[in-house]
PDB file of C-alpha atoms in Angstrom:
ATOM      1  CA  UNK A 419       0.000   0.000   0.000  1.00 84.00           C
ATOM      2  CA  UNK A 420       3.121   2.468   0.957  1.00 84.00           C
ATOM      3  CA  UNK A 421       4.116   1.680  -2.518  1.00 90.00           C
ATOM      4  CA  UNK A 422       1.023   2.008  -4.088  1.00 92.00           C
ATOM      5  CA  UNK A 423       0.398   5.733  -2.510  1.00 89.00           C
ATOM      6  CA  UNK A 424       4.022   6.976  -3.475  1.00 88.00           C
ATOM      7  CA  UNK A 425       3.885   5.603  -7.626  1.00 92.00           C
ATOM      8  CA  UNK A 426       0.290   7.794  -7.682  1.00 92.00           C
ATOM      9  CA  UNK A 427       1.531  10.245  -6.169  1.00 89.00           C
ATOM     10  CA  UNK A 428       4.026  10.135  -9.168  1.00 91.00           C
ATOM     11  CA  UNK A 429       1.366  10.264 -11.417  1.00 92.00           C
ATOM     12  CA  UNK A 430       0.717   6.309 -11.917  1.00 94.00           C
ATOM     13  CA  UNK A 431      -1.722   4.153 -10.678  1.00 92.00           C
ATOM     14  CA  UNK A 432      -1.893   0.466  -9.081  1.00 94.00           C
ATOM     15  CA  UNK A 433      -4.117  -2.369  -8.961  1.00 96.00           C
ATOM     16  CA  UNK A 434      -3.832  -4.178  -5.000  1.00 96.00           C
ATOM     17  CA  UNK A 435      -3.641  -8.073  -5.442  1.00 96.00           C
ATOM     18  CA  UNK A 436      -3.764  -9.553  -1.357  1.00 95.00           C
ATOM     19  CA  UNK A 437      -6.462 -10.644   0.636  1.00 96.00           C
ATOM     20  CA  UNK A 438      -8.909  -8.209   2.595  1.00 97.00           C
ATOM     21  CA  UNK A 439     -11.187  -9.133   4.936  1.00 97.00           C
ATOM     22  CA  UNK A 440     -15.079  -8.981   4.648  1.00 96.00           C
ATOM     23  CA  UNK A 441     -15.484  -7.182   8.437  1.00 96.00           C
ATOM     24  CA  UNK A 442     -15.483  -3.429   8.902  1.00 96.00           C
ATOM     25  CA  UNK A 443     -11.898  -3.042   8.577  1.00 96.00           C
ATOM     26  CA  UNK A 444     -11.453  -4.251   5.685  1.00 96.00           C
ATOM     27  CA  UNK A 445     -14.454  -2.468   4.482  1.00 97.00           C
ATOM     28  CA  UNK A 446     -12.676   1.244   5.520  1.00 97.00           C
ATOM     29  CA  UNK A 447      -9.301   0.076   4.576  1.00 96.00           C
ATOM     30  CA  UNK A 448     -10.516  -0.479   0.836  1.00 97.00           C
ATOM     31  CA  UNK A 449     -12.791   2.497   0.877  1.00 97.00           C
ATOM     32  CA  UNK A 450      -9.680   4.679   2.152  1.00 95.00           C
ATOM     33  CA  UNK A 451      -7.390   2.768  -0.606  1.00 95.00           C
ATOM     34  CA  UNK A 452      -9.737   3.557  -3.712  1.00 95.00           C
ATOM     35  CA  UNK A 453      -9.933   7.363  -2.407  1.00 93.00           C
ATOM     36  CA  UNK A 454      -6.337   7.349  -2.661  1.00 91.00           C
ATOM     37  CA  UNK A 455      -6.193   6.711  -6.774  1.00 92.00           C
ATOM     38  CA  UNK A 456      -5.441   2.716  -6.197  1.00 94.00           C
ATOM     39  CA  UNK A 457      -7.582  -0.245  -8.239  1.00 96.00           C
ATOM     40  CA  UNK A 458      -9.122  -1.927  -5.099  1.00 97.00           C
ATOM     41  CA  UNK A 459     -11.541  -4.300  -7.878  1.00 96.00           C
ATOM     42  CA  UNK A 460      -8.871  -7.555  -7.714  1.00 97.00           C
ATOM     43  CA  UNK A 461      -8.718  -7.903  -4.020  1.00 97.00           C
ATOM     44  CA  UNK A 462      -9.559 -11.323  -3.068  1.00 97.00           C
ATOM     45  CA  UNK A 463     -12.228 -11.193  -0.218  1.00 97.00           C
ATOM     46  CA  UNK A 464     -12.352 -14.405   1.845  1.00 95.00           C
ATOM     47  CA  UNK A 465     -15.232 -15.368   3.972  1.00 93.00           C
ATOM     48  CA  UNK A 466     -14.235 -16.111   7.565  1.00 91.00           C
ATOM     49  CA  UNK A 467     -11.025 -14.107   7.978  1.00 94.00           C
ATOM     50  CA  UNK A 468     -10.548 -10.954   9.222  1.00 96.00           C
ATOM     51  CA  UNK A 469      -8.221  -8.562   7.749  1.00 96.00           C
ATOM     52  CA  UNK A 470      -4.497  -8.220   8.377  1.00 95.00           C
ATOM     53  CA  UNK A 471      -2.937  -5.699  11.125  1.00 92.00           C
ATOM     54  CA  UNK A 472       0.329  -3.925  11.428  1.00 87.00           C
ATOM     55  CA  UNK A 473       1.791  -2.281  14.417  1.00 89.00           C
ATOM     56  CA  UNK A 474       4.886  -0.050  14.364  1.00 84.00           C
ATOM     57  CA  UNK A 475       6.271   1.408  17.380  1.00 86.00           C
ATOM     58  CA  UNK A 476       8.259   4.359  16.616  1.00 78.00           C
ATOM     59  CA  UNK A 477      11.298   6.522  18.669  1.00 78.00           C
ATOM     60  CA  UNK A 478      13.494   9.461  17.851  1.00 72.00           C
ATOM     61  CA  UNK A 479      16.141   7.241  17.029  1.00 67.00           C
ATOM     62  CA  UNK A 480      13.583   5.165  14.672  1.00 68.00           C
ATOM     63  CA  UNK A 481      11.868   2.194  14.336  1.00 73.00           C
ATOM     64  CA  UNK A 482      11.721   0.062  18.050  1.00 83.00           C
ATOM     65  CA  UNK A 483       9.247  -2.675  17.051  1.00 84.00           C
ATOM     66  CA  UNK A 484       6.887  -4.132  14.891  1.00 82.00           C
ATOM     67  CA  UNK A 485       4.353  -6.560  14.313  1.00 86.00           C
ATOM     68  CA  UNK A 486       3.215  -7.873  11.590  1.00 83.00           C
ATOM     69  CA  UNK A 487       0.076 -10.460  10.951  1.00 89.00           C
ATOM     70  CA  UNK A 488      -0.556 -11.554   7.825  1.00 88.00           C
ATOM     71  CA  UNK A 489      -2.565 -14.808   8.410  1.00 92.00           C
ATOM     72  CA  UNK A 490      -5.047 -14.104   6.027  1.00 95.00           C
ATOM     73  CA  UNK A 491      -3.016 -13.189   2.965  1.00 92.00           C
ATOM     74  CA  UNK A 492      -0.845 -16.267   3.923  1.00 91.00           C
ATOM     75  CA  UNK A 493      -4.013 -18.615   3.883  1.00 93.00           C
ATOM     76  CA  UNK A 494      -5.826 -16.814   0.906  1.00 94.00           C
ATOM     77  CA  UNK A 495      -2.356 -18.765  -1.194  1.00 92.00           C
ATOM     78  CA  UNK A 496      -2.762 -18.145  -4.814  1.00 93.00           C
ATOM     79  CA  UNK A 497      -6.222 -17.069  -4.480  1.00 95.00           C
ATOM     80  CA  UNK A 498      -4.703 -13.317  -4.700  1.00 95.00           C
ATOM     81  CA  UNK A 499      -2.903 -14.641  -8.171  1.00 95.00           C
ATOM     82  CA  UNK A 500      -6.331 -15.389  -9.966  1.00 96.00           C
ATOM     83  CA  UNK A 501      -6.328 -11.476 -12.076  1.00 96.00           C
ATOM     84  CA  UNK A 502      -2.767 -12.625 -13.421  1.00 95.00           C
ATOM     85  CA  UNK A 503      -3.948 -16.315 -14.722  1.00 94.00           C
ATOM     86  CA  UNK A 504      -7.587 -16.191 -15.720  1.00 95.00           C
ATOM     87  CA  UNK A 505      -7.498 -12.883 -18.027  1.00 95.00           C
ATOM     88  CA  UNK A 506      -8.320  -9.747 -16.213  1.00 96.00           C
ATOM     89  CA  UNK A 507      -4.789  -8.759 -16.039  1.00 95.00           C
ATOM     90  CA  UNK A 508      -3.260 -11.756 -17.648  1.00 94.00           C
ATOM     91  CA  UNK A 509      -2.858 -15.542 -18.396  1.00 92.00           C
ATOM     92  CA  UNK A 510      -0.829 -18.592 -19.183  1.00 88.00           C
ATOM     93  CA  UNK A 511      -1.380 -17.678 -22.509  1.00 91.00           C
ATOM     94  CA  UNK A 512      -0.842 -14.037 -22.391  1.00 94.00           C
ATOM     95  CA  UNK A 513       1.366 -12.759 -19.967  1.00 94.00           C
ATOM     96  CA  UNK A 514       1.711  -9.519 -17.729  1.00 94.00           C
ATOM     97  CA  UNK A 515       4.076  -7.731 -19.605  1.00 93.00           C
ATOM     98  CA  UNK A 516       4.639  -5.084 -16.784  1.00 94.00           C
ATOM     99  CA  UNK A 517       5.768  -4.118 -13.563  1.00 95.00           C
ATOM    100  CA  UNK A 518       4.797  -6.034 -10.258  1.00 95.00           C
ATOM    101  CA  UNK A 519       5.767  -4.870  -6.674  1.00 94.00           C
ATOM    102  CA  UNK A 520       5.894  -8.839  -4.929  1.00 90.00           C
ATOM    103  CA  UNK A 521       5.181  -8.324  -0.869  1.00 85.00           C
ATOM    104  CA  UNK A 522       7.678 -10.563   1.001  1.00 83.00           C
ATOM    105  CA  UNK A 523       4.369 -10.927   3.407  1.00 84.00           C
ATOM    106  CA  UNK A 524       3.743 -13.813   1.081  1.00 87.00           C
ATOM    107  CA  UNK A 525       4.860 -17.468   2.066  1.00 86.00           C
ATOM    108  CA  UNK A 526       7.743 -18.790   0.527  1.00 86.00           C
ATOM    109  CA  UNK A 527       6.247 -22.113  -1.051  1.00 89.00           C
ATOM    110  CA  UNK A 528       3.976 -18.895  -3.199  1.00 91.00           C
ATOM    111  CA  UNK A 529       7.120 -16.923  -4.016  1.00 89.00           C
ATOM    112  CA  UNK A 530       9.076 -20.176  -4.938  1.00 89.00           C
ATOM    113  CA  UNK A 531       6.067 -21.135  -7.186  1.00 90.00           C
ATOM    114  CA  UNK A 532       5.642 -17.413  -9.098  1.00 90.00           C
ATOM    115  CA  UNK A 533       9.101 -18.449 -10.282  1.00 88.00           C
ATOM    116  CA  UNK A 534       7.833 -21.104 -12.239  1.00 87.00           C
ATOM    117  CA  UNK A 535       4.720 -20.107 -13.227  1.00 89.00           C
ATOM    118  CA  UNK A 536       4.383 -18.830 -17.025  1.00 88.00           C
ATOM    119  CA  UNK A 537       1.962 -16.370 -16.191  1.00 88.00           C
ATOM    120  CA  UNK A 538       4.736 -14.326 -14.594  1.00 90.00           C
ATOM    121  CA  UNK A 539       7.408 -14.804 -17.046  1.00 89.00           C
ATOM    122  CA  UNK A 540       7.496 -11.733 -18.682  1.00 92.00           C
ATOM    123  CA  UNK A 541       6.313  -9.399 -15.670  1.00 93.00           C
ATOM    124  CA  UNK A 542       8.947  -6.912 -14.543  1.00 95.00           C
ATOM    125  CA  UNK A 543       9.153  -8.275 -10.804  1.00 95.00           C
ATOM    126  CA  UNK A 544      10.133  -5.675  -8.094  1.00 96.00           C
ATOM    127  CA  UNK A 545      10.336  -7.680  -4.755  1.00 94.00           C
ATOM    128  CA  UNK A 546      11.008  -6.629  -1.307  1.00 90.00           C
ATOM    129  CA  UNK A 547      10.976  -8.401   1.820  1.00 87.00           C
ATOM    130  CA  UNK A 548       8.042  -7.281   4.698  1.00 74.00           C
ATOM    131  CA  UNK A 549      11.104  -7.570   7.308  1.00 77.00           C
ATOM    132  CA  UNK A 550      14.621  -8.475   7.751  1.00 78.00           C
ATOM    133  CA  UNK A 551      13.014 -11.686   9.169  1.00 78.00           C
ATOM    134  CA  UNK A 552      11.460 -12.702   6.459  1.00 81.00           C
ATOM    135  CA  UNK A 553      13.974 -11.502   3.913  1.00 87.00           C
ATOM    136  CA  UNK A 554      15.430 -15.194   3.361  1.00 88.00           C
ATOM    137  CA  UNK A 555      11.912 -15.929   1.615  1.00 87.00           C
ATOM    138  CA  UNK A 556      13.208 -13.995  -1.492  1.00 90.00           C
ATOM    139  CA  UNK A 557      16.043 -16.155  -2.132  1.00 89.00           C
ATOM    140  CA  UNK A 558      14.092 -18.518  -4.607  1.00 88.00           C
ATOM    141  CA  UNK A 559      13.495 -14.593  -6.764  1.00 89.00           C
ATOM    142  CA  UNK A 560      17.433 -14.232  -6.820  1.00 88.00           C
ATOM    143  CA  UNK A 561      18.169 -15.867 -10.243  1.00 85.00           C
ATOM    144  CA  UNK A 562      14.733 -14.760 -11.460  1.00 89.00           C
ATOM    145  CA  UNK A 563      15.770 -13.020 -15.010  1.00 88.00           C
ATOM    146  CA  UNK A 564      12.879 -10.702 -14.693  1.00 91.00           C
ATOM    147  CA  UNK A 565      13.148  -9.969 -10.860  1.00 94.00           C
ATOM    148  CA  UNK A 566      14.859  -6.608  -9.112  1.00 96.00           C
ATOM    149  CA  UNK A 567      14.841  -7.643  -5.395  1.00 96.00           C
ATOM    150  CA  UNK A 568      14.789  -4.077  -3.039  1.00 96.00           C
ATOM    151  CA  UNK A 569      16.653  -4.575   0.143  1.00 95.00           C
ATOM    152  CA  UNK A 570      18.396  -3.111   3.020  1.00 94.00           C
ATOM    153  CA  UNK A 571      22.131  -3.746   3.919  1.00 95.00           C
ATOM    154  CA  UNK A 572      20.929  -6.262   6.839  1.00 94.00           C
ATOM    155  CA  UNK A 573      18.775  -8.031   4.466  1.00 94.00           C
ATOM    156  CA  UNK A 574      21.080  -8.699   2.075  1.00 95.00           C
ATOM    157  CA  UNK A 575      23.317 -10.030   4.859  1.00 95.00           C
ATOM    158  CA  UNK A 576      20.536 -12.654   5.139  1.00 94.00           C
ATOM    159  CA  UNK A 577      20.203 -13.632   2.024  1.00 94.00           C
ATOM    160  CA  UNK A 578      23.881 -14.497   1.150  1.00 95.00           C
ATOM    161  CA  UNK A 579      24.888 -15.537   5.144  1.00 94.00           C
ATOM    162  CA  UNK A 580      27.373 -12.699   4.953  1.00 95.00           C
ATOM    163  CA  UNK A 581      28.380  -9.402   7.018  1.00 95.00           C
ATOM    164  CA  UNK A 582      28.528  -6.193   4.537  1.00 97.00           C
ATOM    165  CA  UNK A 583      29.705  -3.106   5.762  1.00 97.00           C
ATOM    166  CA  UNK A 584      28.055  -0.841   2.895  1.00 97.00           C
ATOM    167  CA  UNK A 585      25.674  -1.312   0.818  1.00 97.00           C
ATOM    168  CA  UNK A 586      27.990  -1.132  -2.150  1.00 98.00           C
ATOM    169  CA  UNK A 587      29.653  -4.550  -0.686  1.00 98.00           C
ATOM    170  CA  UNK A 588      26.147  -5.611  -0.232  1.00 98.00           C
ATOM    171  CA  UNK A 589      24.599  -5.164  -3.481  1.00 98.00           C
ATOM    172  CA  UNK A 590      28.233  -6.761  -5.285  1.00 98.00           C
ATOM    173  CA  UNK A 591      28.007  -9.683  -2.729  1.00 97.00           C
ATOM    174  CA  UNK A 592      24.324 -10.410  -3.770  1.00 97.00           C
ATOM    175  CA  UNK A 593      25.634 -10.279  -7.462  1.00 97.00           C
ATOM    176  CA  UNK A 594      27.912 -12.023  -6.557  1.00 96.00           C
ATOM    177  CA  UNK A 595      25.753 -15.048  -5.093  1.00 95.00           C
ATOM    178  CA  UNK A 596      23.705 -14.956  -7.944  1.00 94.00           C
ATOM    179  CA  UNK A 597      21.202 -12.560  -8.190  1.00 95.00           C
ATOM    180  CA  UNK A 598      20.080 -10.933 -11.639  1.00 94.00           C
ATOM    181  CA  UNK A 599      19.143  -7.534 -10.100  1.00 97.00           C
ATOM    182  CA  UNK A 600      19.474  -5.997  -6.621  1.00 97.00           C
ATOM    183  CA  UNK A 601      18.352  -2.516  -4.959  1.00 98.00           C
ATOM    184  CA  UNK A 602      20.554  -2.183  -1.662  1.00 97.00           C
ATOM    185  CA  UNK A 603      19.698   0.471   0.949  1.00 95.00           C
ATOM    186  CA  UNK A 604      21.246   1.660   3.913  1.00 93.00           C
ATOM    187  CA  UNK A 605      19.763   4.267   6.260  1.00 87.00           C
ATOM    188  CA  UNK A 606      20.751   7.348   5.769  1.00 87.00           C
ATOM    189  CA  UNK A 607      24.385   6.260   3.334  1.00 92.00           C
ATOM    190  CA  UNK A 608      24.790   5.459   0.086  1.00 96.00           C
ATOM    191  CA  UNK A 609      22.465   3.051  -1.989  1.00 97.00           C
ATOM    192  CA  UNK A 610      23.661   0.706  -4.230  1.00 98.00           C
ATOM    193  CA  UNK A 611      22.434  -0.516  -7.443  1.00 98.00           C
ATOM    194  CA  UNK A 612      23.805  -3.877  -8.958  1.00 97.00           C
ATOM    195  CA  UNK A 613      23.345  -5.674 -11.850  1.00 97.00           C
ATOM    196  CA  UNK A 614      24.489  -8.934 -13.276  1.00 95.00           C
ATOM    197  CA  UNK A 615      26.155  -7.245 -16.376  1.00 95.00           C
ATOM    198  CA  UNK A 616      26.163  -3.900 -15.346  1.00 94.00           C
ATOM    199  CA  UNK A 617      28.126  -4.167 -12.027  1.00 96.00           C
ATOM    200  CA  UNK A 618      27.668  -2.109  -9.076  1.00 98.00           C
ATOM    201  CA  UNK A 619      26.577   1.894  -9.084  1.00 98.00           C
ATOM    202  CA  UNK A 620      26.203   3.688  -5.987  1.00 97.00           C
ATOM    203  CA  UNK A 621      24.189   7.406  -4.611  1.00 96.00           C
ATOM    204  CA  UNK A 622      24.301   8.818  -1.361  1.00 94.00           C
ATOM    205  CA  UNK A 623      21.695   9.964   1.171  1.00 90.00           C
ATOM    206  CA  UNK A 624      20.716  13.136   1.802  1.00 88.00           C
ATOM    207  CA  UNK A 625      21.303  14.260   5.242  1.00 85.00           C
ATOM    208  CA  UNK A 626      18.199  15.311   6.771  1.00 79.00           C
ATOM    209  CA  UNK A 627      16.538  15.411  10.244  1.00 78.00           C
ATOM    210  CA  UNK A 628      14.861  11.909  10.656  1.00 76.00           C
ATOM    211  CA  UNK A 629      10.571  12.659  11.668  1.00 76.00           C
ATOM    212  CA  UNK A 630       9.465   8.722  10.455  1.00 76.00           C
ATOM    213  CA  UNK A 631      11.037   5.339   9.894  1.00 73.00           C
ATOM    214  CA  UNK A 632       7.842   3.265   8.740  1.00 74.00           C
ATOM    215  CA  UNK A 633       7.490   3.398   5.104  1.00 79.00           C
ATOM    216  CA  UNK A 634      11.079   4.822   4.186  1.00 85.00           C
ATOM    217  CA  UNK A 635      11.833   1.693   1.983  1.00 88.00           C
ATOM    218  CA  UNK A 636       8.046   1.616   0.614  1.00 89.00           C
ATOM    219  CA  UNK A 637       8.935   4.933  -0.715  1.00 92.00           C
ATOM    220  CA  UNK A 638      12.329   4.947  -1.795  1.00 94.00           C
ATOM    221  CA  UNK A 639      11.026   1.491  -4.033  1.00 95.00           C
ATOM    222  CA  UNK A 640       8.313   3.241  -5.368  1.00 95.00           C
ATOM    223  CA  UNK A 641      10.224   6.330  -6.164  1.00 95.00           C
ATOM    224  CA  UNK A 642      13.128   4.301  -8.314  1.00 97.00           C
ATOM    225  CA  UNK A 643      10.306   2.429 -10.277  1.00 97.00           C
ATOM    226  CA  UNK A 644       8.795   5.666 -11.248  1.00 96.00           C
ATOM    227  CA  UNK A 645      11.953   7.109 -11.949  1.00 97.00           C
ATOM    228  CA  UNK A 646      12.666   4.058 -14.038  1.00 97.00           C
ATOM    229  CA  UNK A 647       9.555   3.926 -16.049  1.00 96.00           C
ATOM    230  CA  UNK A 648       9.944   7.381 -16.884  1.00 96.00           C
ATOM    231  CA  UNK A 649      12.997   6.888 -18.546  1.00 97.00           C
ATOM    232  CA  UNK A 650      16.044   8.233 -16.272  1.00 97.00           C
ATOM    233  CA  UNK A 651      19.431   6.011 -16.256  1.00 97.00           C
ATOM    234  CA  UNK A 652      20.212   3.979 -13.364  1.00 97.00           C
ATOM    235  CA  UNK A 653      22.391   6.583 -11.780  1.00 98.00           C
ATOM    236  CA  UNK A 654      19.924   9.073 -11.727  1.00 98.00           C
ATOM    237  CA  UNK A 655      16.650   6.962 -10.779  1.00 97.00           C
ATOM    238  CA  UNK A 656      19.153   5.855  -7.891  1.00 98.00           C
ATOM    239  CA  UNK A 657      19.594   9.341  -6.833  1.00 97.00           C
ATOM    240  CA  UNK A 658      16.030  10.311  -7.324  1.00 96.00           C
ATOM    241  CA  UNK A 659      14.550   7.241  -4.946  1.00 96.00           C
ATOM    242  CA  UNK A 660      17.612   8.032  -2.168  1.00 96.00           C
ATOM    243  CA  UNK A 661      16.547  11.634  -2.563  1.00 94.00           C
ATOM    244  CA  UNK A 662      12.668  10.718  -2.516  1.00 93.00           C
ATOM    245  CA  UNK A 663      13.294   8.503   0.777  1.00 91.00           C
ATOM    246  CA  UNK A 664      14.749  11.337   2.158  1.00 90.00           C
ATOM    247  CA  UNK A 665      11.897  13.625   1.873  1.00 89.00           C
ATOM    248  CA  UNK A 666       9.883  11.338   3.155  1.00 86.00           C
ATOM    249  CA  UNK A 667      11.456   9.925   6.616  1.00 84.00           C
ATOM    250  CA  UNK A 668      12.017  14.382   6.787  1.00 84.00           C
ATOM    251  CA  UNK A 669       8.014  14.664   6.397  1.00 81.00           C
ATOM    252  CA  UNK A 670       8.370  16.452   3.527  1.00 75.00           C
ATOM    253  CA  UNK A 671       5.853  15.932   0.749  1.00 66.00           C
ATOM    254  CA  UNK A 672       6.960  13.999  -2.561  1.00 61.00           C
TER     255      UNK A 672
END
């Protein structure tokens, strides 16, 4: 959803594939989604669950604690898939030739089966992990061809079993391990960019006075696909999500 508000407020609209429940949460949540430009028509609505919570507990020197529970979208399985496969958005037979933002909320057996699914094999992937505990579920996305994976230095340290200093080292080590494409971010240094044939490009942070944590990476994501479908190079769509991210953990608008 972070990532869904920041790419309209870039001018370009979503569609929300997950699982909402049918109680009154769920009801407000989609109500306040649609009002804020996204497609809310695809979300699977099971009967019998409620709808998903998040709690972040915030300090001045950031982010203390959070809690995640994403039972629902974790037992809705491929049910939130169905637009992609039966021809709303795409099939077997015709693919989704576009971007996709992949939640790392999702179990692994469902990210380890996108991967071989032909409905997703020409979709422009963009996957991030909901946590630095559940980053290891991307590691069946690494040798994806079509999959840019969006993680922070810690993250990547879970995915490859190593200890990176920068993200630089991060973002070559994850190359390095396998992965086709890889968006490494570290607080407030430099990100990293890294590509299989590319190599490694790096933009700092701008320093600002830190207002929010929650959301930081949502944004700075969003902010590089938009800069990326709009045509910039990879140096500057890496300097205009670092400088994006920035704004936002500031409280400045976009």
């Amino acid at each position: 959803m972070n990532i869904a508000m920041t790419l309209h407020r870039f001018g370009l609209r979503s569609a929300l594939l997950t699982a909402v429940g049918r109680d009154a949460e769920g009801e407000e949540l989609l109500v306040e989604c649609s009002a804020r430009g996204m497609v809310t028509s695809f979300v699977h609505r099971p009967d019998g669950l409620p709808t998903d919570r998040y709690m972040a507990i915030e300090g001045p020197e950031g982010l203390i604690a959070a809690v995640a529970d994403a039972h629902t979208l974790e037992a809705a399985g491929d049910a939130i898939l169905a637009p992609l496969e039966d021809g709303r958005l795409g099939s077997k037979d015709s693919p989704y030739r576009h971007v996709i933002a992949l939640d790392g909320n999702l179990t692994q057996e469902l990210l380890q089966d996108i991967c071989s699914r032909d409905s997703f094999t020409q979709a422009d992937l963009r996957v991030a992990p909901a946590s630095p505990g559940k980053a290891r579920r991307l590691a069946p996305l690494m040798r994806h061809a079509g999959a840019t994976l969006y993680v922070n230095r810690e993250e990547a340290g879970y995915l490859t079993d190593t200890l990176y200093d920068t993200a630089f080292e991060a973002a070559r080590g994850m190359i390095a391990a396998g992965a086709h494409r890889v968006l490494v971010t570290d607080g407030g240094r430099h990100a990293a960019d890294g590509h299989h044939q590319r190599g490694v490009i790096q933009a700092p942070c701008p320093k600002v006075h830190v207002r929010r944590i929650t959301g930081a990476g949502d944004t700075f994501m969003a902010a590089h696909i938009a800069a990326e479908l709009d045509g910039q190079s990879p140096q500057d769509a890496l300097e205009t999500a670092q400088k994006s991210a920035a704004c936002y953990v500031s409280g400045e608008d976009l």
